[in-house]
Short mmCIF file of C-alpha atoms in Angstrom, two decimals:
data_model
loop_
_atom_site.label_atom_id
_atom_site.label_comp_id
_atom_site.label_asym_id
_atom_site.label_seq_id
_atom_site.Cartn_x
_atom_site.Cartn_y
_atom_site.Cartn_z
CA MET A 12 0.00 0.00 0.00
CA LYS A 13 2.78 2.37 0.93
CA GLY A 14 4.51 1.79 -2.40
CA GLY A 15 1.25 2.33 -4.25
CA ASN A 16 0.69 5.66 -2.50
CA ASN A 17 4.18 6.80 -3.47
CA TYR A 18 3.51 5.96 -7.11
CA ARG A 19 0.21 7.85 -7.02
CA MET A 20 1.88 10.91 -5.39
CA ARG A 21 4.65 10.90 -7.97
CA GLY A 22 2.04 10.63 -10.71
CA ARG A 23 0.19 13.67 -9.37
CA HIS A 24 3.40 15.73 -9.15
CA LEU A 25 4.30 14.72 -12.69
CA SER A 26 0.84 15.71 -13.96
CA LEU A 27 1.00 19.08 -12.20
CA THR A 28 4.48 19.69 -13.61
CA LEU A 29 3.34 18.87 -17.15
CA ILE A 30 0.25 21.08 -16.83
CA THR A 31 2.36 23.97 -15.47
CA LEU A 32 4.87 23.56 -18.29
CA LEU A 33 2.06 23.48 -20.86
CA PHE A 34 0.41 26.68 -19.55
CA THR A 35 3.79 28.42 -19.29
CA THR A 36 4.57 27.56 -22.91
CA ILE A 37 1.16 28.80 -24.07
CA PHE A 38 1.49 32.01 -22.01
CA ILE A 39 4.93 32.80 -23.46
CA TRP A 40 3.65 32.16 -26.99
CA VAL A 41 0.62 34.43 -26.48
CA CYS A 42 2.77 37.19 -24.99
CA GLU A 43 5.10 37.05 -27.96
CA LYS A 44 2.11 37.50 -30.24
CA ASN A 45 0.36 40.08 -28.04
CA PRO A 46 2.45 42.15 -25.62
CA PHE A 47 -0.19 43.10 -23.09
CA VAL A 48 1.77 45.91 -21.46
CA THR A 49 3.93 48.47 -23.17
CA THR A 50 6.03 50.95 -21.28
CA VAL A 51 6.15 54.59 -22.31
CA LEU A 52 9.45 56.25 -21.53
CA PRO A 53 9.61 59.34 -19.33
CA VAL A 54 9.82 62.56 -21.28
CA GLN A 55 13.59 62.79 -20.63
CA ASP A 56 14.15 59.48 -22.43
CA GLN A 57 11.79 60.10 -25.32
CA PHE A 58 14.05 62.64 -26.93
CA THR A 59 17.72 63.48 -26.73
CA TRP A 60 19.82 66.53 -27.27
CA SER A 61 21.68 67.18 -30.47
CA SER A 62 25.42 67.62 -30.04
CA SER A 63 25.05 70.77 -32.13
CA ALA A 64 22.16 72.15 -30.10
CA PHE A 65 24.07 75.34 -29.36
CA ASP A 66 25.21 76.19 -32.90
CA GLU A 67 22.73 79.05 -33.12
CA GLU A 68 24.21 80.75 -30.06
CA ALA A 69 27.68 80.26 -31.50
CA GLY A 70 26.71 82.02 -34.70
CA ASN A 71 25.96 78.97 -36.82
CA HIS A 72 22.24 78.99 -37.60
CA SER A 73 22.18 75.48 -39.06
CA PHE A 74 21.05 73.62 -35.98
CA GLN A 75 19.60 70.20 -35.38
CA SER A 76 16.40 69.84 -33.45
CA ILE A 77 15.57 67.38 -30.73
CA ARG A 78 14.53 64.09 -32.28
CA PRO A 79 13.10 60.85 -30.95
CA LYS A 80 15.65 58.65 -29.21
CA GLU A 81 16.27 56.31 -32.12
CA HIS A 82 17.46 59.14 -34.36
CA MET A 83 20.12 60.64 -32.09
CA GLN A 84 22.64 59.89 -29.39
CA GLY A 85 22.98 61.21 -25.86
CA LYS A 86 20.39 61.93 -23.20
CA ILE A 87 18.68 64.99 -21.85
CA SER A 88 19.77 65.99 -18.37
CA GLU A 89 17.32 66.21 -15.54
CA SER A 90 16.75 69.94 -15.76
CA ILE A 91 13.45 69.67 -13.87
CA THR A 92 13.94 69.07 -10.16
CA GLU A 93 11.77 67.12 -7.75
CA GLU A 94 10.20 70.37 -6.57
CA GLU A 95 6.63 70.69 -7.83
CA THR A 96 5.44 73.81 -9.60
CA LYS A 97 3.03 76.15 -7.89
CA GLU A 98 0.60 76.24 -10.82
CA PRO A 99 -2.65 74.52 -9.72
CA GLY A 100 -3.07 71.12 -11.31
CA VAL A 101 0.46 71.03 -12.73
CA LYS A 102 2.71 68.37 -11.27
CA ASN A 103 6.43 68.07 -11.67
CA LEU A 104 6.98 66.44 -15.05
CA ASP A 105 9.98 64.38 -13.99
CA ARG A 106 8.06 62.77 -11.12
CA GLN A 107 4.81 62.58 -13.06
CA LEU A 108 6.22 60.63 -15.99
CA THR A 109 8.57 58.20 -14.26
CA ASN A 110 7.38 54.61 -14.70
CA PHE A 111 4.37 55.87 -16.66
CA THR A 112 2.79 52.84 -18.32
CA THR A 113 -0.21 52.13 -20.43
CA SER A 114 -1.85 48.79 -21.09
CA TYR A 115 -4.34 47.58 -23.62
CA ILE A 116 -6.51 44.56 -24.20
CA PRO A 117 -6.09 43.05 -27.66
CA GLU A 118 -9.08 42.95 -29.91
CA ARG A 119 -10.58 39.46 -29.97
CA LYS A 120 -11.10 37.95 -33.38
CA GLU A 121 -11.43 34.56 -35.02
CA THR A 122 -8.32 32.41 -35.34
CA ASP A 123 -6.65 33.27 -38.62
CA GLY A 124 -3.20 31.82 -38.33
CA GLU A 125 -2.11 34.66 -36.05
CA GLY A 126 -3.55 33.07 -32.93
CA MET A 127 -6.65 33.55 -30.81
CA PHE A 128 -5.98 37.24 -30.35
CA SER A 129 -4.78 39.94 -32.69
CA THR A 130 -3.84 43.54 -31.98
CA LYS A 131 -4.17 44.39 -35.67
CA LYS A 132 -6.93 46.92 -36.14
CA LYS A 133 -7.32 48.93 -39.28
CA VAL A 134 -7.17 52.59 -38.36
CA CYS A 135 -7.87 55.33 -40.84
CA ASN A 136 -4.91 57.56 -41.59
CA TYR A 137 -6.75 60.72 -42.56
CA ALA A 138 -3.48 62.39 -43.61
CA LYS A 139 -2.82 59.84 -46.35
CA GLY A 140 -4.85 60.41 -49.49
CA SER A 141 -5.35 62.84 -52.34
CA TRP A 142 -6.88 66.16 -53.30
CA VAL A 143 -9.81 65.76 -55.68
CA SER A 144 -11.79 68.35 -57.62
CA ASP A 145 -15.24 69.10 -56.18
CA SER A 146 -17.57 71.63 -57.76
CA ARG A 147 -19.64 71.78 -54.54
CA ARG A 148 -16.87 73.62 -52.76
CA PRO A 149 -16.30 75.92 -50.95
CA LEU A 150 -18.34 75.10 -47.84
CA TYR A 151 -19.27 78.78 -47.35
CA PRO A 152 -19.08 81.95 -49.45
CA GLY A 153 -15.99 84.10 -49.12
CA PHE A 154 -18.07 87.25 -49.47
CA GLY A 155 -20.67 86.19 -46.95
CA CYS A 156 -18.73 85.24 -43.83
CA LYS A 157 -17.87 88.81 -42.81
CA GLN A 158 -19.34 88.29 -39.34
CA TRP A 159 -16.56 85.88 -38.37
CA LEU A 160 -13.80 86.23 -40.95
CA SER A 161 -10.95 88.73 -40.68
CA GLU A 162 -10.75 90.90 -43.78
CA MET A 163 -7.03 90.25 -44.16
CA TRP A 164 -7.77 86.53 -44.70
CA ALA A 165 -10.86 86.92 -46.89
CA CYS A 166 -9.19 86.69 -50.29
CA ARG A 167 -12.49 87.28 -52.09
CA LEU A 168 -12.31 90.86 -50.80
CA THR A 169 -8.84 91.43 -52.28
CA GLN A 170 -7.59 92.03 -55.82
CA ARG A 171 -7.06 88.32 -56.37
CA LYS A 172 -8.86 87.11 -59.50
CA GLU A 173 -8.18 83.36 -59.45
CA PHE A 174 -10.02 81.18 -56.89
CA SER A 175 -9.74 77.63 -58.24
CA TYR A 176 -7.99 76.68 -54.97
CA GLU A 177 -11.46 76.72 -53.34
CA ARG A 178 -12.74 73.84 -55.52
CA TYR A 179 -10.92 70.90 -53.99
CA ARG A 180 -11.58 68.53 -51.12
CA TRP A 181 -9.36 66.03 -49.35
CA GLN A 182 -10.10 62.32 -49.80
CA PRO A 183 -8.33 59.94 -47.36
CA LYS A 184 -7.07 56.79 -49.02
CA ASP A 185 -8.15 54.08 -46.60
CA CYS A 186 -11.43 55.33 -45.22
CA GLU A 187 -14.51 57.34 -45.95
CA MET A 188 -14.61 60.87 -44.59
CA PRO A 189 -18.21 62.01 -44.13
CA GLU A 190 -19.32 65.20 -45.81
CA PHE A 191 -19.39 68.16 -43.45
CA GLU A 192 -22.94 69.33 -42.88
CA ARG A 193 -23.25 72.18 -40.41
CA SER A 194 -26.63 71.31 -38.88
CA ALA A 195 -25.61 67.69 -38.29
CA PHE A 196 -22.27 68.84 -36.87
CA LEU A 197 -23.91 71.23 -34.41
CA GLN A 198 -26.30 68.50 -33.31
CA ARG A 199 -23.34 66.20 -32.64
CA MET A 200 -21.74 69.02 -30.68
CA LYS A 201 -24.90 69.74 -28.69
CA ASP A 202 -24.05 70.97 -25.16
CA LYS A 203 -20.34 70.76 -26.00
CA THR A 204 -17.41 73.19 -26.17
CA ILE A 205 -14.74 73.15 -28.88
CA ALA A 206 -11.56 75.02 -27.95
CA PHE A 207 -8.68 76.02 -30.22
CA VAL A 208 -5.51 77.03 -28.37
CA GLY A 209 -2.52 78.16 -30.39
CA ASP A 210 -1.04 80.80 -32.68
CA SER A 211 -2.52 82.80 -35.59
CA LEU A 212 -2.88 79.60 -37.64
CA GLY A 213 -5.03 78.31 -34.80
CA ARG A 214 -7.04 81.50 -35.05
CA GLN A 215 -7.52 80.83 -38.77
CA GLN A 216 -8.81 77.35 -37.97
CA PHE A 217 -11.19 78.86 -35.40
CA GLN A 218 -12.55 81.40 -37.89
CA SER A 219 -12.87 78.66 -40.49
CA MET A 220 -14.91 76.59 -38.03
CA MET A 221 -17.20 79.55 -37.28
CA CYS A 222 -17.80 80.06 -41.01
CA MET A 223 -18.40 76.35 -41.56
CA ALA A 224 -20.81 76.09 -38.62
CA THR A 225 -22.82 79.11 -39.79
CA GLY A 226 -22.56 78.39 -43.50
CA GLY A 227 -21.02 81.83 -43.84
CA GLN A 228 -24.37 83.47 -43.11
CA MET A 229 -25.32 86.21 -40.67
CA ILE A 230 -26.86 84.38 -37.73
CA GLN A 231 -28.47 86.16 -34.81
CA GLU A 232 -28.75 83.07 -32.62
CA VAL A 233 -25.04 83.16 -31.77
CA GLU A 234 -24.03 84.77 -28.50
CA ASP A 235 -20.67 86.25 -27.57
CA VAL A 236 -19.68 84.45 -24.34
CA GLY A 237 -16.06 85.56 -24.20
CA ARG A 238 -16.55 87.13 -20.78
CA GLU A 239 -17.27 83.67 -19.32
CA TYR A 240 -13.70 82.74 -20.20
CA GLY A 241 -12.05 86.07 -19.38
CA LEU A 242 -11.72 86.84 -23.08
CA VAL A 243 -12.29 90.59 -22.98
CA LYS A 244 -10.32 93.44 -24.48
CA LEU A 245 -8.12 95.02 -21.84
CA ARG A 246 -7.21 98.70 -21.75
CA GLY A 247 -4.25 99.40 -24.01
CA HIS A 248 -4.63 96.12 -25.92
CA ALA A 249 -5.52 95.97 -29.61
CA ARG A 250 -7.79 92.93 -29.11
CA PRO A 251 -8.67 90.32 -26.51
CA ASP A 252 -6.61 87.16 -26.05
CA GLY A 253 -9.36 85.19 -27.73
CA TRP A 254 -13.02 84.85 -28.61
CA ALA A 255 -15.86 82.54 -27.58
CA TYR A 256 -19.26 82.17 -29.25
CA ARG A 257 -22.25 80.02 -28.38
CA PHE A 258 -24.83 78.63 -30.79
CA LEU A 259 -27.96 78.98 -28.69
CA ALA A 260 -30.05 76.38 -30.52
CA THR A 261 -27.66 73.55 -29.63
CA ASN A 262 -25.72 75.14 -26.75
CA THR A 263 -22.51 74.60 -28.72
CA THR A 264 -19.57 76.82 -27.81
CA ILE A 265 -16.62 77.43 -30.13
CA LEU A 266 -13.68 79.40 -28.75
CA TYR A 267 -10.12 80.39 -29.51
CA TYR A 268 -7.35 81.39 -27.10
CA TRP A 269 -4.10 82.91 -28.32
CA SER A 270 -1.06 80.99 -27.05
CA SER A 271 1.55 80.99 -29.78
CA THR A 272 4.09 78.88 -27.88
CA LEU A 273 1.80 76.80 -25.60
CA ALA A 274 4.00 77.93 -22.71
CA ASP A 275 2.61 79.75 -19.68
CA LEU A 276 3.24 83.51 -19.96
CA VAL A 277 3.43 85.49 -16.71
CA PRO A 278 4.44 89.18 -16.54
CA LEU A 279 7.24 89.70 -14.04
CA ASN A 280 5.66 93.02 -12.98
CA ASN A 281 1.91 93.31 -13.48
CA SER A 282 1.97 97.05 -12.78
CA ASP A 283 4.41 97.73 -15.61
CA PRO A 284 2.99 97.24 -19.14
CA LYS A 285 6.57 97.09 -20.47
CA SER A 286 7.64 94.40 -18.02
CA ASP A 287 9.49 91.31 -19.16
CA VAL A 288 7.33 88.20 -19.35
CA ALA A 289 8.34 84.81 -17.96
CA MET A 290 7.76 82.09 -20.57
CA HIS A 291 7.49 78.89 -18.55
CA LEU A 292 8.38 76.07 -20.92
CA ASP A 293 7.30 73.35 -18.48
CA ARG A 294 3.90 74.82 -17.62
CA PRO A 295 0.78 74.87 -19.80
CA PRO A 296 -1.02 78.18 -20.44
CA ALA A 297 -2.94 79.22 -17.32
CA PHE A 298 -6.07 79.62 -19.45
CA MET A 299 -5.95 75.97 -20.43
CA SER A 300 -5.39 74.83 -16.83
CA LYS A 301 -8.27 76.95 -15.60
CA TYR A 302 -10.90 76.02 -18.20
CA LEU A 303 -9.91 72.51 -19.24
CA HIS A 304 -12.86 71.04 -17.34
CA ARG A 305 -15.24 72.96 -19.62
CA PHE A 306 -13.83 71.63 -22.90
CA ASP A 307 -15.14 68.64 -24.84
CA VAL A 308 -12.81 69.04 -27.82
CA LEU A 309 -9.39 70.69 -27.57
CA VAL A 310 -7.08 71.45 -30.50
CA LEU A 311 -3.52 72.63 -29.80
CA ASN A 312 -1.01 74.06 -32.24
CA SER A 313 2.27 75.95 -32.18
CA GLY A 314 5.46 76.35 -34.17
CA HIS A 315 5.90 79.64 -36.02
CA HIS A 316 6.62 82.05 -33.16
CA TRP A 317 9.78 80.34 -31.95
CA ASN A 318 12.35 82.84 -33.17
CA ARG A 319 14.55 85.51 -31.58
CA GLY A 320 12.61 88.35 -33.13
CA LYS A 321 9.31 87.25 -31.54
CA LEU A 322 10.92 86.71 -28.13
CA ARG A 323 12.55 90.14 -28.17
CA ALA A 324 9.44 91.91 -29.44
CA ASN A 325 7.26 90.34 -26.73
CA ARG A 326 9.96 90.59 -24.02
CA TRP A 327 9.64 86.86 -23.31
CA VAL A 328 12.26 85.40 -20.99
CA VAL A 329 12.66 81.61 -20.95
CA TYR A 330 11.86 80.04 -17.57
CA VAL A 331 12.14 76.40 -16.48
CA ASN A 332 11.22 75.02 -13.06
CA GLY A 333 9.97 78.43 -11.94
CA LYS A 334 13.20 80.34 -12.56
CA PRO A 335 15.19 81.78 -15.48
CA ASN A 336 16.60 79.03 -17.66
CA GLU A 337 20.14 78.00 -16.79
CA ASP A 338 20.41 75.05 -19.14
CA LYS A 339 22.39 76.13 -22.20
CA ARG A 340 20.74 73.46 -24.29
CA LEU A 341 17.38 75.23 -23.97
CA ALA A 342 19.00 78.45 -25.17
CA ASN A 343 18.57 76.97 -28.62
CA LEU A 344 14.99 77.87 -29.59
CA GLU A 345 14.39 74.76 -31.64
CA SER A 346 15.25 72.70 -28.56
CA ALA A 347 13.09 74.94 -26.38
CA LYS A 348 10.15 74.53 -28.77
CA ASN A 349 10.48 70.76 -28.77
CA PHE A 350 10.81 70.63 -24.99
CA THR A 351 7.62 72.68 -24.65
CA ALA A 352 5.71 70.41 -27.04
CA TYR A 353 6.64 67.38 -24.94
CA SER A 354 5.85 69.20 -21.69
CA VAL A 355 2.36 70.35 -22.67
CA ALA A 356 1.54 66.95 -24.19
CA MET A 357 2.59 65.12 -21.04
CA TRP A 358 0.66 67.52 -18.83
CA LEU A 359 -2.47 67.26 -20.95
CA ASP A 360 -2.28 63.47 -21.05
CA SER A 361 -2.03 63.41 -17.24
CA GLN A 362 -5.27 65.40 -17.03
CA LEU A 363 -7.34 63.29 -19.43
CA PRO A 364 -8.29 60.63 -16.84
CA PHE A 365 -9.97 63.41 -14.83
CA HIS A 366 -11.88 64.63 -17.91
CA PRO A 367 -13.11 61.44 -19.62
CA ARG A 368 -15.35 63.24 -22.10
CA LEU A 369 -12.51 65.41 -23.43
CA LYS A 370 -11.05 64.58 -26.84
CA ALA A 371 -7.67 66.25 -27.24
CA PHE A 372 -5.82 66.86 -30.51
CA PHE A 373 -2.36 68.25 -31.25
CA ARG A 374 -2.38 69.71 -34.76
CA THR A 375 0.85 69.43 -36.72
CA ILE A 376 2.57 72.52 -38.08
CA SER A 377 1.15 74.39 -41.06
CA PRO A 378 3.79 74.69 -43.83
CA ARG A 379 5.19 77.95 -45.14
CA HIS A 380 5.81 78.46 -48.86
CA PHE A 381 8.17 81.43 -49.16
CA ARG A 382 10.36 81.18 -52.25
CA ASN A 383 13.51 83.17 -53.12
CA GLY A 384 13.71 84.61 -49.61
CA ASP A 385 11.77 84.76 -46.37
CA TRP A 386 8.97 87.00 -45.15
CA ASN A 387 11.41 89.87 -44.51
CA THR A 388 13.88 89.26 -47.35
CA GLY A 389 11.70 89.37 -50.45
CA GLY A 390 10.27 85.87 -50.32
CA SER A 391 7.06 85.29 -52.27
CA CYS A 392 4.48 82.66 -53.23
CA ASP A 393 2.97 83.82 -56.51
CA ASN A 394 1.75 80.48 -57.85
CA THR A 395 -2.03 80.40 -58.40
CA THR A 396 -2.26 77.04 -60.18
CA PRO A 397 -3.52 74.26 -57.88
CA LEU A 398 -1.53 71.13 -57.18
CA THR A 399 1.60 71.84 -59.17
CA ARG A 400 3.41 69.67 -56.59
CA GLY A 401 1.09 66.71 -57.12
CA ASN A 402 -2.15 65.78 -55.42
CA LYS A 403 -1.26 62.73 -53.31
CA VAL A 404 0.25 62.05 -49.88
CA LYS A 405 1.60 58.49 -49.75
CA GLN A 406 3.65 58.57 -46.55
CA ASP A 407 2.44 56.82 -43.41
CA ARG A 408 4.30 59.00 -40.90
CA SER A 409 3.73 62.67 -40.21
CA SER A 410 6.02 65.31 -41.68
CA ASP A 411 5.95 66.97 -38.25
CA GLU A 412 8.19 64.56 -36.35
CA ILE A 413 8.20 66.67 -33.20
CA VAL A 414 4.45 66.72 -32.57
CA GLU A 415 4.11 63.10 -33.67
CA ALA A 416 6.79 62.04 -31.16
CA ALA A 417 5.46 64.31 -28.39
CA ILE A 418 2.07 62.60 -28.30
CA LYS A 419 3.40 59.08 -28.75
CA GLY A 420 2.17 56.88 -25.93
CA THR A 421 -0.50 59.39 -24.87
CA LYS A 422 -4.24 59.51 -25.43
CA ILE A 423 -3.88 62.76 -27.40
CA LYS A 424 -4.77 62.37 -31.08
CA LEU A 425 -2.65 63.66 -33.93
CA LEU A 426 -4.42 66.09 -36.26
CA ASP A 427 -1.96 65.69 -39.10
CA ILE A 428 -2.31 68.41 -41.73
CA THR A 429 1.29 69.17 -42.71
CA ALA A 430 1.91 67.02 -45.79
CA LEU A 431 -1.52 67.57 -47.35
CA SER A 432 -1.18 71.33 -46.84
CA GLU A 433 2.33 71.29 -48.30
CA LEU A 434 0.76 70.48 -51.68
CA ARG A 435 -1.36 73.65 -51.65
CA ASP A 436 1.07 76.54 -52.02
CA GLU A 437 -1.43 78.38 -54.28
CA GLY A 438 -3.80 78.84 -51.33
CA HIS A 439 -1.83 81.45 -49.37
CA ILE A 440 -2.67 85.14 -48.98
CA SER A 441 0.43 85.93 -51.07
CA HIS A 442 0.74 89.62 -52.06
CA TYR A 443 -3.00 90.21 -52.26
CA SER A 444 -4.68 92.57 -49.81
CA ILE A 445 -7.57 95.00 -49.59
CA LYS A 446 -5.29 98.05 -49.69
CA ALA A 447 -2.76 96.61 -52.16
CA ASN A 448 0.29 97.01 -49.93
CA GLN A 449 3.31 96.68 -52.16
CA GLY A 450 6.20 94.44 -51.16
CA ILE A 451 4.26 92.45 -48.53
CA ASN A 452 3.87 88.72 -49.09
CA ASP A 453 2.08 86.41 -46.69
CA CYS A 454 3.08 82.85 -47.53
CA LEU A 455 2.25 81.59 -44.04
CA HIS A 456 -1.46 82.30 -43.60
CA TRP A 457 -4.15 80.90 -45.87
CA CYS A 458 -7.01 82.36 -47.84
CA LEU A 459 -10.43 81.62 -46.34
CA PRO A 460 -12.41 79.78 -47.55
CA GLY A 461 -9.42 77.52 -48.09
CA ILE A 462 -7.08 74.92 -46.70
CA PRO A 463 -7.96 75.36 -42.96
CA ASP A 464 -11.50 74.25 -43.84
CA THR A 465 -10.02 70.84 -44.64
CA TRP A 466 -8.28 70.78 -41.26
CA ASN A 467 -11.70 71.19 -39.65
CA GLU A 468 -13.23 68.48 -41.83
CA LEU A 469 -10.52 66.12 -40.57
CA LEU A 470 -11.27 67.25 -37.02
CA ALA A 471 -15.02 66.76 -37.43
CA ALA A 472 -14.48 63.26 -38.80
CA GLN A 473 -12.58 62.27 -35.66
CA VAL A 474 -14.83 63.70 -32.96
#
């Protein structure tokens, strides 16, 4: 009996060992096919400093920008200390991002040779596609949207005679993009707030959205609610820091706030209108921190104000960790811009769990088309023939590597407009104006109606 019990015990141990080995083998195989947890590197490890990051300060203006880790060597130093900032709701980025992880559950599907589970899910790349002619465009009349459209961007009011750039729409390659219909859009945005935060190109997108939502018509049922957001014209200022309007029928609010760098700007002396202004690279704009809970859709953009002339003109002084910047690497403005993009993306991503209804987008940079010079050295963009550069975007990755890398691993969506806009150099303001100012060429901003309408169609398709 004793020997029989020993054999039975050994048999049980052997069975348990075989079962354990079998499940271990299956588990390892499944994990190889479907990594259930991916780690997102802290912001310091997601990008690295260029060895030539200081060339601009040394007199050489051909500098390299910060790039994702795989493209460069070296590592950013820990310029942000463990001390938390005093801005409400803003935590120290270094502490906040350490060991930040995200997990996902693979999409279940039928066995197809890839196993029981597959993480493959076809996602539409709205930035990949082609421009196609469409006689139903534009979405609103250039003459009719005077209520919302700045005269300087309304090319129908200028001496320009050729407007074929208005007659094209963007068609993504791998998915259907629904036609924009303003009534349906406002119903979808019922009781919601859409916020654009960025530079003058963000303001163009805001005005485009107002024209699209109204059909370019004079509408009385739209209320100015800027005061609710502190968007009022202050004494001595040419205009307020933004605008906010509410469509009363659907309680839909569309607003814009000017923040050309997406850094927090704080005057060093509020009583002195000529005071220097601290530009906190590691803090989001105070407006965004204060009103984030009221937003349902948020679109960020930046890029074109990061130059010495803008900083000097606005008396902006670079600050990091609550004090003047002491890191020579951030003295290079391209590096400072990239650092700010990462900082605001990481902060925003940390806030999304507290605002589950919020859909956040980071729009990629709008291309410039100056030829034979720059804006102040005789550059121009006189082409009026559409699509001389071709009509297709075939690339899978964004042309704006910085924004694409900044939101990687976050829940912020990429609103990728760079490559498709690069094909439309005929759509800029160019030298046309109401007063026919000689020698002035605007190859940065766009005619409206125009290319920014497409940006909003891409936005509407993703919200």
